Amino acid sequence: MKNFYSAVLCVLVSVVYTATVVSAFVPPSPLNKCMLTTTTTLQMGYVPDGMTPEQWKKQKEQEQKQRSSKKFGAFGPQTFKSRSFQSFQKDLEKGKTSHLMPVFNAKEKIKKGQLRQEDIPYMQRGGSWDDSDVKGARQKKWSSMDKSYMANEKPAGVDWTGRNQRKGPSSSAASKGKNNNQQKQQQEPKVKKLFGLF
C-alpha cells in the first residue's frame, strides 16, 4: 500500500511539473480584449529640420521631375550631346575645330563678362557640341557624317530582351558563304586516318 501511494504521489508531482513547464511556452491570454481591438494609426513622416511639410513635399516633387528626365539605363555620358569621333577628327584636320580644354572658374568668369557661354566646352556646360543649347550663340554646321551619325544613333541601353533588330550579313551573302564551304568540302579528297587521329 505504501508503494501504491508513493507511485500515485510521483505521478501527481510529474503531472503538476509538466503543466508548469508547458504553460511557460503558451502565450498569455489577454486580460482585456478591448485593449487588442482598439487601434490607432500613427500619422508620422520625415520632414527635415527647418522645412515645413509643404516645402519638403515640393522639393521631393522637383527631384522626382529631374529623375524622370534622366535615362539611368543608358551607357555613356547623359549630360551632353556629342558627335562622332570620326567627324570631329576630320574637322580637326581641316582646322574647323580644336581640342576643348576645361575652363576653370567658368561661372565666375561668365558673371564678370570675361567669357561667353559658348566659349565653355559643351561637355563642361552639359550642352550640345553644335552650341544649340546656348541662346544667341552661332550654331556650328553639321557635316554629312554628323547627320548620318545622328540618324543611326541607337537607343540608349542594352537590348536585354533581344527584341531589337540586328544587323548582319544579308541572306544572299550568308548563302554564298554556305555554298563556298560546300564547294571546298567537295574538292578536298577524304584521307583515311588511323583511328581518326593521325
GROMACS .gro file of C-alpha atoms in nm:
model
  198
    1MET     CA    1   0.000   0.000   0.000
    2LYS     CA    2   0.291   0.228   0.071
    3ASN     CA    3   0.422   0.160  -0.276
    4PHE     CA    4   0.086   0.244  -0.426
    5TYR     CA    5   0.070   0.583  -0.251
    6SER     CA    6   0.427   0.669  -0.344
    7ALA     CA    7   0.354   0.577  -0.710
    8VAL     CA    8   0.041   0.795  -0.714
    9LEU     CA    9   0.236   1.076  -0.550
   10CYS     CA   10   0.510   1.053  -0.814
   11VAL     CA   11   0.252   1.062  -1.094
   12LEU     CA   12   0.081   1.369  -0.945
   13VAL     CA   13   0.411   1.552  -0.898
   14SER     CA   14   0.516   1.478  -1.259
   15VAL     CA   15   0.176   1.596  -1.393
   16VAL     CA   16   0.200   1.924  -1.199
   17TYR     CA   17   0.562   1.973  -1.309
   18THR     CA   18   0.473   1.906  -1.675
   19ALA     CA   19   0.178   2.151  -1.657
   20THR     CA   20   0.401   2.429  -1.526
   21VAL     CA   21   0.668   2.367  -1.790
   22VAL     CA   22   0.411   2.357  -2.074
   23SER     CA   23   0.239   2.674  -1.951
   24ALA     CA   24   0.570   2.858  -1.987
   25PHE     CA   25   0.555   2.804  -2.367
   26VAL     CA   26   0.191   2.911  -2.414
   27PRO     CA   27   0.131   3.281  -2.489
   28PRO     CA   28  -0.059   3.459  -2.214
   29SER     CA   29  -0.426   3.523  -2.276
   30PRO     CA   30  -0.523   3.891  -2.294
   31LEU     CA   31  -0.672   4.023  -1.980
   32ASN     CA   32  -0.872   4.289  -2.153
   33LYS     CA   33  -0.995   4.218  -2.506
   34CYS     CA   34  -1.079   4.585  -2.560
   35MET     CA   35  -0.712   4.670  -2.549
   36LEU     CA   36  -0.646   4.449  -2.851
   37THR     CA   37  -0.937   4.564  -3.064
   38THR     CA   38  -0.881   4.938  -3.039
   39THR     CA   39  -0.606   5.051  -3.272
   40THR     CA   40  -0.477   5.393  -3.356
   41THR     CA   41  -0.300   5.481  -3.678
   42LEU     CA   42   0.018   5.677  -3.650
   43GLN     CA   43   0.049   5.960  -3.895
   44MET     CA   44   0.414   6.042  -3.894
   45GLY     CA   45   0.656   6.128  -4.170
   46TYR     CA   46   1.005   6.255  -4.224
   47VAL     CA   47   1.048   6.629  -4.263
   48PRO     CA   48   1.399   6.779  -4.238
   49ASP     CA   49   1.468   7.040  -3.974
   50GLY     CA   50   1.399   7.393  -4.086
   51MET     CA   51   1.142   7.294  -4.350
   52THR     CA   52   0.767   7.278  -4.342
   53PRO     CA   53   0.591   6.965  -4.471
   54GLU     CA   54   0.473   7.164  -4.777
   55GLN     CA   55   0.829   7.276  -4.860
   56TRP     CA   56   0.957   6.919  -4.822
   57LYS     CA   57   0.681   6.786  -5.048
   58LYS     CA   58   0.759   7.048  -5.312
   59GLN     CA   59   1.131   6.963  -5.303
   60LYS     CA   60   1.058   6.590  -5.341
   61GLU     CA   61   0.837   6.661  -5.644
   62GLN     CA   62   1.114   6.867  -5.807
   63GLU     CA   63   1.366   6.588  -5.751
   64GLN     CA   64   1.122   6.336  -5.899
   65LYS     CA   65   1.085   6.551  -6.214
   66GLN     CA   66   1.463   6.569  -6.251
   67ARG     CA   67   1.498   6.191  -6.207
   68SER     CA   68   1.227   6.114  -6.462
   69SER     CA   69   1.410   6.313  -6.733
   70LYS     CA   70   1.727   6.104  -6.697
   71LYS     CA   71   1.794   5.774  -6.869
   72PHE     CA   72   1.951   5.567  -6.592
   73GLY     CA   73   1.981   5.255  -6.810
   74ALA     CA   74   2.183   5.434  -7.077
   75PHE     CA   75   2.554   5.389  -7.133
   76GLY     CA   76   2.798   5.674  -7.159
   77PRO     CA   77   2.755   6.041  -7.081
   78GLN     CA   78   2.400   6.164  -7.050
   79THR     CA   79   2.453   6.527  -6.961
   80PHE     CA   80   2.578   6.644  -7.301
   81LYS     CA   81   2.517   6.564  -7.668
   82SER     CA   82   2.832   6.465  -7.852
   83ARG     CA   83   2.924   6.394  -8.215
   84SER     CA   84   3.110   6.104  -8.374
   85PHE     CA   85   3.482   6.091  -8.321
   86GLN     CA   86   3.538   6.048  -8.693
   87SER     CA   87   3.363   6.374  -8.784
   88PHE     CA   88   3.549   6.555  -8.504
   89GLN     CA   89   3.880   6.423  -8.636
   90LYS     CA   90   3.801   6.531  -8.994
   91ASP     CA   91   3.712   6.883  -8.876
   92LEU     CA   92   4.026   6.890  -8.662
   93GLU     CA   93   4.241   6.805  -8.966
   94LYS     CA   94   4.067   7.076  -9.173
   95GLY     CA   95   4.119   7.333  -8.897
   96LYS     CA   96   3.746   7.388  -8.839
   97THR     CA   97   3.765   7.286  -8.472
   98SER     CA   98   4.019   7.240  -8.195
   99HIS     CA   99   4.057   7.038  -7.879
  100LEU     CA  100   3.830   7.154  -7.598
  101MET     CA  101   4.007   7.207  -7.269
  102PRO     CA  102   3.815   7.263  -6.943
  103VAL     CA  103   3.779   7.619  -6.817
  104PHE     CA  104   3.848   7.684  -6.450
  105ASN     CA  105   3.605   7.907  -6.259
  106ALA     CA  106   3.383   7.927  -6.566
  107LYS     CA  107   3.071   8.053  -6.385
  108GLU     CA  108   3.258   8.337  -6.219
  109LYS     CA  109   3.424   8.436  -6.549
  110ILE     CA  110   3.083   8.447  -6.720
  111LYS     CA  111   2.943   8.668  -6.443
  112LYS     CA  112   3.240   8.905  -6.476
  113GLY     CA  113   3.198   8.915  -6.855
  114GLN     CA  114   3.536   8.760  -6.928
  115LEU     CA  115   3.380   8.461  -7.107
  116ARG     CA  116   3.074   8.389  -7.315
  117GLN     CA  117   2.860   8.080  -7.253
  118GLU     CA  118   2.958   7.925  -7.587
  119ASP     CA  119   3.330   7.957  -7.500
  120ILE     CA  120   3.290   7.691  -7.232
  121PRO     CA  121   3.333   7.337  -7.374
  122TYR     CA  122   2.998   7.164  -7.425
  123MET     CA  123   3.098   6.869  -7.206
  124GLN     CA  124   3.165   7.103  -6.913
  125ARG     CA  125   2.847   7.307  -6.951
  126GLY     CA  126   2.633   6.997  -7.022
  127GLY     CA  127   2.517   7.107  -7.365
  128SER     CA  128   2.546   7.012  -7.730
  129TRP     CA  129   2.858   7.019  -7.950
  130ASP     CA  130   2.693   7.248  -8.206
  131ASP     CA  131   2.605   7.511  -7.939
  132SER     CA  132   2.231   7.465  -8.000
  133ASP     CA  133   2.177   7.475  -7.623
  134VAL     CA  134   2.316   7.830  -7.590
  135LYS     CA  135   2.069   8.107  -7.667
  136GLY     CA  136   2.204   8.365  -7.910
  137ALA     CA  137   2.513   8.162  -7.998
  138ARG     CA  138   2.610   8.090  -8.357
  139GLN     CA  139   2.545   7.721  -8.421
  140LYS     CA  140   2.813   7.506  -8.578
  141LYS     CA  141   2.732   7.343  -8.911
  142TRP     CA  142   2.665   6.973  -8.928
  143SER     CA  143   2.860   6.770  -9.181
  144SER     CA  144   2.709   6.478  -9.369
  145MET     CA  145   2.895   6.248  -9.130
  146ASP     CA  146   2.730   6.417  -8.830
  147LYS     CA  147   2.387   6.380  -8.987
  148SER     CA  148   2.436   6.011  -9.063
  149TYR     CA  149   2.575   5.953  -8.713
  150MET     CA  150   2.269   6.110  -8.550
  151ALA     CA  151   2.032   5.925  -8.785
  152ASN     CA  152   2.188   5.588  -8.698
  153GLU     CA  153   2.221   5.653  -8.328
  154LYS     CA  154   2.087   5.357  -8.131
  155PRO     CA  155   1.851   5.393  -7.837
  156ALA     CA  156   2.019   5.407  -7.500
  157GLY     CA  157   2.078   5.091  -7.304
  158VAL     CA  158   2.140   4.728  -7.378
  159ASP     CA  159   1.891   4.510  -7.561
  160TRP     CA  160   1.843   4.265  -7.274
  161THR     CA  161   1.527   4.119  -7.428
  162GLY     CA  162   1.675   4.050  -7.772
  163ARG     CA  163   1.379   4.216  -7.946
  164ASN     CA  164   1.571   4.486  -8.134
  165GLN     CA  165   1.653   4.427  -8.496
  166ARG     CA  166   2.009   4.313  -8.555
  167LYS     CA  167   2.234   4.393  -8.846
  168GLY     CA  168   2.426   4.113  -9.009
  169PRO     CA  169   2.512   3.973  -9.348
  170SER     CA  170   2.232   3.968  -9.599
  171SER     CA  171   2.067   3.638  -9.679
  172SER     CA  172   2.242   3.625 -10.019
  173ALA     CA  173   2.583   3.677  -9.854
  174ALA     CA  174   2.504   3.410  -9.597
  175SER     CA  175   2.401   3.163  -9.868
  176LYS     CA  176   2.721   3.239 -10.064
  177GLY     CA  177   2.924   3.152  -9.757
  178LYS     CA  178   2.743   2.820  -9.725
  179ASN     CA  179   2.798   2.742 -10.094
  180ASN     CA  180   3.170   2.819 -10.067
  181ASN     CA  181   3.207   2.583  -9.770
  182GLN     CA  182   3.023   2.308  -9.957
  183GLN     CA  183   3.245   2.352 -10.265
  184LYS     CA  184   3.563   2.334 -10.053
  185GLN     CA  185   3.443   2.013  -9.889
  186GLN     CA  186   3.370   1.856 -10.227
  187GLN     CA  187   3.712   1.946 -10.371
  188GLU     CA  188   3.919   1.805 -10.084
  189PRO     CA  189   3.960   1.426 -10.112
  190LYS     CA  190   3.893   1.233  -9.794
  191VAL     CA  191   4.203   1.074  -9.649
  192LYS     CA  192   4.167   0.776  -9.423
  193LYS     CA  193   4.336   0.831  -9.092
  194LEU     CA  194   4.438   0.587  -8.823
  195PHE     CA  195   4.156   0.592  -8.567
  196GLY     CA  196   4.067   0.942  -8.690
  197LEU     CA  197   4.366   1.086  -8.503
  198PHE     CA  198   4.661   1.071  -8.743
   0.00000   0.00000   0.00000
